[in-house]
Amino acid sequence: MAKSFIQFLKQKITVSVLITVVVFNIFNPIADDIFTPLVGYIIDPNKYLDDFKITLNNKYVLKYGMIIKQCIVSVVVLGLIYYVDKFFF
């Protein structure tokens, strides 16, 4: 089984996959440390979305406000990428 798993990895990990991982590791901190706080400040300056949560059995917390905020940030960043690509390239 280990031999077939290694063969699987050799067949499926290509240069494009490795490039994707490298690019992700470069842009993920930029998105997390620059875009997310900036857009978060614009759309939610008082951090109301961070407080939206549901508590289950006093043990588990579903923080759906953070998910909403991340979705909004993702749409804004994708929109910026679209418009930069459309107008400059």
PDB file of N, CA and C in Angstrom:
ATOM      1  N   MET A   1       0.817  -1.189   0.000  1.00  0.00           N
ATOM      2  CA  MET A   1       0.000   0.000   0.000  1.00  0.00           C
ATOM      3  C   MET A   1       0.868   1.263   0.000  1.00  0.00           C
ATOM      4  N   ALA A   2       1.960   1.253   0.760  1.00  0.00           N
ATOM      5  CA  ALA A   2       2.836   2.419   0.804  1.00  0.00           C
ATOM      6  C   ALA A   2       3.451   2.677  -0.562  1.00  0.00           C
ATOM      7  N   LYS A   3       3.783   1.621  -1.277  1.00  0.00           N
ATOM      8  CA  LYS A   3       4.378   1.773  -2.598  1.00  0.00           C
ATOM      9  C   LYS A   3       3.381   2.395  -3.573  1.00  0.00           C
ATOM     10  N   SER A   4       2.140   1.981  -3.516  1.00  0.00           N
ATOM     11  CA  SER A   4       1.135   2.555  -4.406  1.00  0.00           C
ATOM     12  C   SER A   4       0.845   4.012  -4.037  1.00  0.00           C
ATOM     13  N   PHE A   5       0.927   4.335  -2.760  1.00  0.00           N
ATOM     14  CA  PHE A   5       0.728   5.724  -2.338  1.00  0.00           C
ATOM     15  C   PHE A   5       1.859   6.600  -2.867  1.00  0.00           C
ATOM     16  N   ILE A   6       3.078   6.121  -2.810  1.00  0.00           N
ATOM     17  CA  ILE A   6       4.215   6.881  -3.335  1.00  0.00           C
ATOM     18  C   ILE A   6       4.093   7.046  -4.846  1.00  0.00           C
ATOM     19  N   GLN A   7       3.654   6.012  -5.538  1.00  0.00           N
ATOM     20  CA  GLN A   7       3.427   6.125  -6.976  1.00  0.00           C
ATOM     21  C   GLN A   7       2.340   7.153  -7.277  1.00  0.00           C
ATOM     22  N   PHE A   8       1.299   7.126  -6.474  1.00  0.00           N
ATOM     23  CA  PHE A   8       0.230   8.110  -6.636  1.00  0.00           C
ATOM     24  C   PHE A   8       0.779   9.527  -6.494  1.00  0.00           C
ATOM     25  N   LEU A   9       1.597   9.770  -5.474  1.00  0.00           N
ATOM     26  CA  LEU A   9       2.179  11.094  -5.271  1.00  0.00           C
ATOM     27  C   LEU A   9       3.064  11.501  -6.436  1.00  0.00           C
ATOM     28  N   LYS A  10       3.848  10.579  -6.937  1.00  0.00           N
ATOM     29  CA  LYS A  10       4.731  10.891  -8.066  1.00  0.00           C
ATOM     30  C   LYS A  10       3.934  11.244  -9.312  1.00  0.00           C
ATOM     31  N   GLN A  11       2.800  10.603  -9.506  1.00  0.00           N
ATOM     32  CA  GLN A  11       1.990  10.860 -10.696  1.00  0.00           C
ATOM     33  C   GLN A  11       1.189  12.153 -10.571  1.00  0.00           C
ATOM     34  N   LYS A  12       0.722  12.465  -9.383  1.00  0.00           N
ATOM     35  CA  LYS A  12      -0.205  13.585  -9.222  1.00  0.00           C
ATOM     36  C   LYS A  12       0.456  14.915  -8.868  1.00  0.00           C
ATOM     37  N   ILE A  13       1.616  14.882  -8.246  1.00  0.00           N
ATOM     38  CA  ILE A  13       2.285  16.140  -7.897  1.00  0.00           C
ATOM     39  C   ILE A  13       3.114  16.574  -9.098  1.00  0.00           C
ATOM     40  N   THR A  14       2.661  17.637  -9.704  1.00  0.00           N
ATOM     41  CA  THR A  14       3.327  18.153 -10.889  1.00  0.00           C
ATOM     42  C   THR A  14       3.921  19.523 -10.573  1.00  0.00           C
ATOM     43  N   VAL A  15       4.597  20.086 -11.546  1.00  0.00           N
ATOM     44  CA  VAL A  15       5.203  21.405 -11.370  1.00  0.00           C
ATOM     45  C   VAL A  15       4.122  22.456 -11.145  1.00  0.00           C
ATOM     46  N   SER A  16       2.994  22.337 -11.835  1.00  0.00           N
ATOM     47  CA  SER A  16       1.935  23.329 -11.656  1.00  0.00           C
ATOM     48  C   SER A  16       1.359  23.279 -10.246  1.00  0.00           C
ATOM     49  N   VAL A  17       1.279  22.100  -9.654  1.00  0.00           N
ATOM     50  CA  VAL A  17       0.807  21.984  -8.274  1.00  0.00           C
ATOM     51  C   VAL A  17       1.801  22.653  -7.333  1.00  0.00           C
ATOM     52  N   LEU A  18       3.070  22.417  -7.545  1.00  0.00           N
ATOM     53  CA  LEU A  18       4.083  23.040  -6.698  1.00  0.00           C
ATOM     54  C   LEU A  18       4.090  24.558  -6.839  1.00  0.00           C
ATOM     55  N   ILE A  19       3.918  25.056  -8.065  1.00  0.00           N
ATOM     56  CA  ILE A  19       3.849  26.501  -8.281  1.00  0.00           C
ATOM     57  C   ILE A  19       2.628  27.078  -7.588  1.00  0.00           C
ATOM     58  N   THR A  20       1.519  26.374  -7.650  1.00  0.00           N
ATOM     59  CA  THR A  20       0.308  26.826  -6.974  1.00  0.00           C
ATOM     60  C   THR A  20       0.517  26.928  -5.476  1.00  0.00           C
ATOM     61  N   VAL A  21       1.188  25.965  -4.899  1.00  0.00           N
ATOM     62  CA  VAL A  21       1.462  25.993  -3.461  1.00  0.00           C
ATOM     63  C   VAL A  21       2.367  27.167  -3.109  1.00  0.00           C
ATOM     64  N   VAL A  22       3.377  27.417  -3.916  1.00  0.00           N
ATOM     65  CA  VAL A  22       4.295  28.530  -3.655  1.00  0.00           C
ATOM     66  C   VAL A  22       3.559  29.869  -3.765  1.00  0.00           C
ATOM     67  N   VAL A  23       2.767  30.034  -4.812  1.00  0.00           N
ATOM     68  CA  VAL A  23       2.025  31.287  -4.989  1.00  0.00           C
ATOM     69  C   VAL A  23       1.029  31.475  -3.852  1.00  0.00           C
ATOM     70  N   PHE A  24       0.370  30.404  -3.438  1.00  0.00           N
ATOM     71  CA  PHE A  24      -0.555  30.492  -2.303  1.00  0.00           C
ATOM     72  C   PHE A  24       0.174  30.936  -1.046  1.00  0.00           C
ATOM     73  N   ASN A  25       1.339  30.380  -0.799  1.00  0.00           N
ATOM     74  CA  ASN A  25       2.098  30.739   0.400  1.00  0.00           C
ATOM     75  C   ASN A  25       2.613  32.175   0.357  1.00  0.00           C
ATOM     76  N   ILE A  26       2.751  32.728  -0.824  1.00  0.00           N
ATOM     77  CA  ILE A  26       3.164  34.129  -0.951  1.00  0.00           C
ATOM     78  C   ILE A  26       1.974  35.056  -0.727  1.00  0.00           C
ATOM     79  N   PHE A  27       0.849  34.757  -1.375  1.00  0.00           N
ATOM     80  CA  PHE A  27      -0.287  35.672  -1.337  1.00  0.00           C
ATOM     81  C   PHE A  27      -1.200  35.485  -0.132  1.00  0.00           C
ATOM     82  N   ASN A  28      -1.165  34.353   0.521  1.00  0.00           N
ATOM     83  CA  ASN A  28      -2.021  34.142   1.681  1.00  0.00           C
ATOM     84  C   ASN A  28      -1.702  35.113   2.815  1.00  0.00           C
ATOM     85  N   PRO A  29      -0.433  35.323   3.187  1.00  0.00           N
ATOM     86  CA  PRO A  29      -0.161  36.330   4.234  1.00  0.00           C
ATOM     87  C   PRO A  29      -0.553  37.742   3.804  1.00  0.00           C
ATOM     88  N   ILE A  30      -0.401  38.046   2.523  1.00  0.00           N
ATOM     89  CA  ILE A  30      -0.810  39.371   2.043  1.00  0.00           C
ATOM     90  C   ILE A  30      -2.310  39.544   2.215  1.00  0.00           C
ATOM     91  N   ALA A  31      -3.055  38.519   1.852  1.00  0.00           N
ATOM     92  CA  ALA A  31      -4.512  38.601   1.998  1.00  0.00           C
ATOM     93  C   ALA A  31      -4.913  38.646   3.462  1.00  0.00           C
ATOM     94  N   ASP A  32      -4.286  37.812   4.292  1.00  0.00           N
ATOM     95  CA  ASP A  32      -4.655  37.750   5.708  1.00  0.00           C
ATOM     96  C   ASP A  32      -4.221  38.973   6.498  1.00  0.00           C
ATOM     97  N   ASP A  33      -3.059  39.523   6.186  1.00  0.00           N
ATOM     98  CA  ASP A  33      -2.501  40.598   6.999  1.00  0.00           C
ATOM     99  C   ASP A  33      -2.737  41.998   6.450  1.00  0.00           C
ATOM    100  N   ILE A  34      -3.098  42.097   5.167  1.00  0.00           N
ATOM    101  CA  ILE A  34      -3.314  43.418   4.579  1.00  0.00           C
ATOM    102  C   ILE A  34      -4.766  43.600   4.144  1.00  0.00           C
ATOM    103  N   PHE A  35      -5.235  42.737   3.227  1.00  0.00           N
ATOM    104  CA  PHE A  35      -6.572  42.925   2.672  1.00  0.00           C
ATOM    105  C   PHE A  35      -7.683  42.680   3.686  1.00  0.00           C
ATOM    106  N   THR A  36      -7.580  41.618   4.454  1.00  0.00           N
ATOM    107  CA  THR A  36      -8.649  41.300   5.398  1.00  0.00           C
ATOM    108  C   THR A  36      -8.834  42.393   6.450  1.00  0.00           C
ATOM    109  N   PRO A  37      -7.776  42.874   7.109  1.00  0.00           N
ATOM    110  CA  PRO A  37      -8.003  43.968   8.072  1.00  0.00           C
ATOM    111  C   PRO A  37      -8.479  45.259   7.406  1.00  0.00           C
ATOM    112  N   LEU A  38      -7.965  45.553   6.211  1.00  0.00           N
ATOM    113  CA  LEU A  38      -8.353  46.787   5.530  1.00  0.00           C
ATOM    114  C   LEU A  38      -9.820  46.749   5.126  1.00  0.00           C
ATOM    115  N   VAL A  39     -10.233  45.681   4.468  1.00  0.00           N
ATOM    116  CA  VAL A  39     -11.636  45.558   4.070  1.00  0.00           C
ATOM    117  C   VAL A  39     -12.517  45.397   5.301  1.00  0.00           C
ATOM    118  N   GLY A  40     -12.039  44.662   6.287  1.00  0.00           N
ATOM    119  CA  GLY A  40     -12.793  44.523   7.527  1.00  0.00           C
ATOM    120  C   GLY A  40     -13.024  45.861   8.200  1.00  0.00           C
ATOM    121  N   TYR A  41     -12.028  46.724   8.172  1.00  0.00           N
ATOM    122  CA  TYR A  41     -12.176  48.055   8.762  1.00  0.00           C
ATOM    123  C   TYR A  41     -13.202  48.883   8.000  1.00  0.00           C
ATOM    124  N   ILE A  42     -13.225  48.713   6.686  1.00  0.00           N
ATOM    125  CA  ILE A  42     -14.159  49.483   5.862  1.00  0.00           C
ATOM    126  C   ILE A  42     -15.597  48.985   6.048  1.00  0.00           C
ATOM    127  N   ILE A  43     -15.802  47.657   6.016  1.00  0.00           N
ATOM    128  CA  ILE A  43     -17.171  47.140   6.079  1.00  0.00           C
ATOM    129  C   ILE A  43     -17.676  46.960   7.503  1.00  0.00           C
ATOM    130  N   ASP A  44     -16.774  46.837   8.461  1.00  0.00           N
ATOM    131  CA  ASP A  44     -17.181  46.572   9.844  1.00  0.00           C
ATOM    132  C   ASP A  44     -16.207  47.239  10.819  1.00  0.00           C
ATOM    133  N   PRO A  45     -16.213  48.586  10.873  1.00  0.00           N
ATOM    134  CA  PRO A  45     -15.208  49.270  11.711  1.00  0.00           C
ATOM    135  C   PRO A  45     -15.351  48.991  13.206  1.00  0.00           C
ATOM    136  N   ASN A  46     -16.538  48.655  13.666  1.00  0.00           N
ATOM    137  CA  ASN A  46     -16.741  48.397  15.092  1.00  0.00           C
ATOM    138  C   ASN A  46     -16.721  46.911  15.436  1.00  0.00           C
ATOM    139  N   LYS A  47     -16.383  46.088  14.473  1.00  0.00           N
ATOM    140  CA  LYS A  47     -16.263  44.637  14.635  1.00  0.00           C
ATOM    141  C   LYS A  47     -17.548  43.983  15.172  1.00  0.00           C
ATOM    142  N   TYR A  48     -18.675  44.406  14.628  1.00  0.00           N
ATOM    143  CA  TYR A  48     -19.936  43.775  15.009  1.00  0.00           C
ATOM    144  C   TYR A  48     -20.035  42.353  14.475  1.00  0.00           C
ATOM    145  N   LEU A  49     -19.496  42.124  13.272  1.00  0.00           N
ATOM    146  CA  LEU A  49     -19.582  40.780  12.681  1.00  0.00           C
ATOM    147  C   LEU A  49     -18.822  39.745  13.502  1.00  0.00           C
ATOM    148  N   ASP A  50     -17.772  40.164  14.163  1.00  0.00           N
ATOM    149  CA  ASP A  50     -16.999  39.214  14.974  1.00  0.00           C
ATOM    150  C   ASP A  50     -17.806  38.663  16.141  1.00  0.00           C
ATOM    151  N   ASP A  51     -18.824  39.396  16.566  1.00  0.00           N
ATOM    152  CA  ASP A  51     -19.633  38.965  17.700  1.00  0.00           C
ATOM    153  C   ASP A  51     -20.805  38.066  17.309  1.00  0.00           C
ATOM    154  N   PHE A  52     -21.057  37.894  16.008  1.00  0.00           N
ATOM    155  CA  PHE A  52     -22.160  37.035  15.575  1.00  0.00           C
ATOM    156  C   PHE A  52     -21.750  35.584  15.757  1.00  0.00           C
ATOM    157  N   LYS A  53     -22.396  34.902  16.690  1.00  0.00           N
ATOM    158  CA  LYS A  53     -22.056  33.506  16.941  1.00  0.00           C
ATOM    159  C   LYS A  53     -23.231  32.797  17.588  1.00  0.00           C
ATOM    160  N   ILE A  54     -23.193  31.491  17.486  1.00  0.00           N
ATOM    161  CA  ILE A  54     -24.186  30.629  18.111  1.00  0.00           C
ATOM    162  C   ILE A  54     -23.433  29.685  19.033  1.00  0.00           C
ATOM    163  N   THR A  55     -23.852  29.621  20.286  1.00  0.00           N
ATOM    164  CA  THR A  55     -23.204  28.736  21.254  1.00  0.00           C
ATOM    165  C   THR A  55     -24.036  27.466  21.402  1.00  0.00           C
ATOM    166  N   LEU A  56     -23.375  26.325  21.279  1.00  0.00           N
ATOM    167  CA  LEU A  56     -24.028  25.029  21.411  1.00  0.00           C
ATOM    168  C   LEU A  56     -23.553  24.348  22.687  1.00  0.00           C
ATOM    169  N   ASN A  57     -24.457  24.059  23.598  1.00  0.00           N
ATOM    170  CA  ASN A  57     -24.154  23.327  24.838  1.00  0.00           C
ATOM    171  C   ASN A  57     -23.060  23.979  25.687  1.00  0.00           C
ATOM    172  N   ASN A  58     -22.898  25.252  25.617  1.00  0.00           N
ATOM    173  CA  ASN A  58     -21.876  25.989  26.367  1.00  0.00           C
ATOM    174  C   ASN A  58     -20.454  25.484  26.126  1.00  0.00           C
ATOM    175  N   LYS A  59     -20.263  24.670  25.093  1.00  0.00           N
ATOM    176  CA  LYS A  59     -18.926  24.149  24.783  1.00  0.00           C
ATOM    177  C   LYS A  59     -18.459  24.582  23.404  1.00  0.00           C
ATOM    178  N   TYR A  60     -19.350  24.536  22.449  1.00  0.00           N
ATOM    179  CA  TYR A  60     -18.984  24.791  21.068  1.00  0.00           C
ATOM    180  C   TYR A  60     -19.578  26.114  20.609  1.00  0.00           C
ATOM    181  N   VAL A  61     -18.793  26.836  19.833  1.00  0.00           N
ATOM    182  CA  VAL A  61     -19.239  28.137  19.340  1.00  0.00           C
ATOM    183  C   VAL A  61     -19.112  28.143  17.823  1.00  0.00           C
ATOM    184  N   LEU A  62     -20.200  28.480  17.164  1.00  0.00           N
ATOM    185  CA  LEU A  62     -20.192  28.653  15.715  1.00  0.00           C
ATOM    186  C   LEU A  62     -20.089  30.142  15.431  1.00  0.00           C
ATOM    187  N   LYS A  63     -18.942  30.560  14.918  1.00  0.00           N
ATOM    188  CA  LYS A  63     -18.697  31.977  14.655  1.00  0.00           C
ATOM    189  C   LYS A  63     -19.061  32.288  13.207  1.00  0.00           C
ATOM    190  N   TYR A  64     -20.348  32.453  12.951  1.00  0.00           N
ATOM    191  CA  TYR A  64     -20.780  32.679  11.584  1.00  0.00           C
ATOM    192  C   TYR A  64     -20.506  34.110  11.126  1.00  0.00           C
ATOM    193  N   GLY A  65     -20.282  35.019  12.022  1.00  0.00           N
ATOM    194  CA  GLY A  65     -19.923  36.386  11.636  1.00  0.00           C
ATOM    195  C   GLY A  65     -18.570  36.442  10.956  1.00  0.00           C
ATOM    196  N   MET A  66     -17.630  35.629  11.435  1.00  0.00           N
ATOM    197  CA  MET A  66     -16.305  35.571  10.801  1.00  0.00           C
ATOM    198  C   MET A  66     -16.407  35.003   9.386  1.00  0.00           C
ATOM    199  N   ILE A  67     -17.288  34.036   9.192  1.00  0.00           N
ATOM    200  CA  ILE A  67     -17.478  33.457   7.858  1.00  0.00           C
ATOM    201  C   ILE A  67     -18.070  34.499   6.912  1.00  0.00           C
ATOM    202  N   ILE A  68     -19.040  35.256   7.393  1.00  0.00           N
ATOM    203  CA  ILE A  68     -19.633  36.315   6.573  1.00  0.00           C
ATOM    204  C   ILE A  68     -18.574  37.340   6.193  1.00  0.00           C
ATOM    205  N   LYS A  69     -17.755  37.728   7.161  1.00  0.00           N
ATOM    206  CA  LYS A  69     -16.701  38.710   6.900  1.00  0.00           C
ATOM    207  C   LYS A  69     -15.688  38.177   5.881  1.00  0.00           C
ATOM    208  N   GLN A  70     -15.274  36.922   6.022  1.00  0.00           N
ATOM    209  CA  GLN A  70     -14.320  36.335   5.078  1.00  0.00           C
ATOM    210  C   GLN A  70     -14.916  36.232   3.682  1.00  0.00           C
ATOM    211  N   CYS A  71     -16.204  35.923   3.585  1.00  0.00           N
ATOM    212  CA  CYS A  71     -16.858  35.864   2.267  1.00  0.00           C
ATOM    213  C   CYS A  71     -16.883  37.238   1.608  1.00  0.00           C
ATOM    214  N   ILE A  72     -17.190  38.261   2.377  1.00  0.00           N
ATOM    215  CA  ILE A  72     -17.205  39.620   1.835  1.00  0.00           C
ATOM    216  C   ILE A  72     -15.811  40.034   1.392  1.00  0.00           C
ATOM    217  N   VAL A  73     -14.808  39.751   2.206  1.00  0.00           N
ATOM    218  CA  VAL A  73     -13.425  40.075   1.846  1.00  0.00           C
ATOM    219  C   VAL A  73     -13.025  39.329   0.576  1.00  0.00           C
ATOM    220  N   SER A  74     -13.395  38.081   0.465  1.00  0.00           N
ATOM    221  CA  SER A  74     -13.053  37.294  -0.732  1.00  0.00           C
ATOM    222  C   SER A  74     -13.683  37.882  -1.975  1.00  0.00           C
ATOM    223  N   VAL A  75     -14.948  38.281  -1.887  1.00  0.00           N
ATOM    224  CA  VAL A  75     -15.618  38.876  -3.049  1.00  0.00           C
ATOM    225  C   VAL A  75     -14.963  40.200  -3.426  1.00  0.00           C
ATOM    226  N   VAL A  76     -14.603  41.005  -2.445  1.00  0.00           N
ATOM    227  CA  VAL A  76     -13.950  42.291  -2.720  1.00  0.00           C
ATOM    228  C   VAL A  76     -12.588  42.064  -3.375  1.00  0.00           C
ATOM    229  N   VAL A  77     -11.807  41.142  -2.860  1.00  0.00           N
ATOM    230  CA  VAL A  77     -10.480  40.869  -3.436  1.00  0.00           C
ATOM    231  C   VAL A  77     -10.626  40.308  -4.851  1.00  0.00           C
ATOM    232  N   LEU A  78     -11.562  39.397  -5.063  1.00  0.00           N
ATOM    233  CA  LEU A  78     -11.782  38.877  -6.417  1.00  0.00           C
ATOM    234  C   LEU A  78     -12.234  39.980  -7.367  1.00  0.00           C
ATOM    235  N   GLY A  79     -13.063  40.897  -6.879  1.00  0.00           N
ATOM    236  CA  GLY A  79     -13.470  42.030  -7.704  1.00  0.00           C
ATOM    237  C   GLY A  79     -12.298  42.929  -8.057  1.00  0.00           C
ATOM    238  N   LEU A  80     -11.427  43.183  -7.083  1.00  0.00           N
ATOM    239  CA  LEU A  80     -10.235  43.982  -7.364  1.00  0.00           C
ATOM    240  C   LEU A  80      -9.335  43.314  -8.391  1.00  0.00           C
ATOM    241  N   ILE A  81      -9.147  42.019  -8.250  1.00  0.00           N
ATOM    242  CA  ILE A  81      -8.326  41.282  -9.219  1.00  0.00           C
ATOM    243  C   ILE A  81      -8.955  41.353 -10.597  1.00  0.00           C
ATOM    244  N   TYR A  82     -10.264  41.209 -10.666  1.00  0.00           N
ATOM    245  CA  TYR A  82     -10.966  41.276 -11.953  1.00  0.00           C
ATOM    246  C   TYR A  82     -10.766  42.628 -12.616  1.00  0.00           C
ATOM    247  N   TYR A  83     -10.984  43.711 -11.867  1.00  0.00           N
ATOM    248  CA  TYR A  83     -10.873  45.040 -12.457  1.00  0.00           C
ATOM    249  C   TYR A  83      -9.440  45.409 -12.795  1.00  0.00           C
ATOM    250  N   VAL A  84      -8.480  45.002 -12.002  1.00  0.00           N
ATOM    251  CA  VAL A  84      -7.083  45.248 -12.335  1.00  0.00           C
ATOM    252  C   VAL A  84      -6.716  44.497 -13.618  1.00  0.00           C
ATOM    253  N   ASP A  85      -7.152  43.261 -13.729  1.00  0.00           N
ATOM    254  CA  ASP A  85      -6.872  42.465 -14.925  1.00  0.00           C
ATOM    255  C   ASP A  85      -7.567  43.055 -16.144  1.00  0.00           C
ATOM    256  N   LYS A  86      -8.780  43.516 -15.970  1.00  0.00           N
ATOM    257  CA  LYS A  86      -9.564  44.034 -17.091  1.00  0.00           C
ATOM    258  C   LYS A  86      -8.998  45.351 -17.624  1.00  0.00           C
ATOM    259  N   PHE A  87      -8.574  46.239 -16.731  1.00  0.00           N
ATOM    260  CA  PHE A  87      -8.159  47.567 -17.163  1.00  0.00           C
ATOM    261  C   PHE A  87      -6.664  47.700 -17.439  1.00  0.00           C
ATOM    262  N   PHE A  88      -5.844  46.846 -16.863  1.00  0.00           N
ATOM    263  CA  PHE A  88      -4.400  47.016 -17.024  1.00  0.00           C
ATOM    264  C   PHE A  88      -3.739  45.951 -17.879  1.00  0.00           C
ATOM    265  N   PHE A  89      -4.411  44.849 -18.140  1.00  0.00           N
ATOM    266  CA  PHE A  89      -3.762  43.793 -18.919  1.00  0.00           C
ATOM    267  C   PHE A  89      -4.533  43.421 -20.127  1.00  0.00           C
TER     268      PHE A  89
END
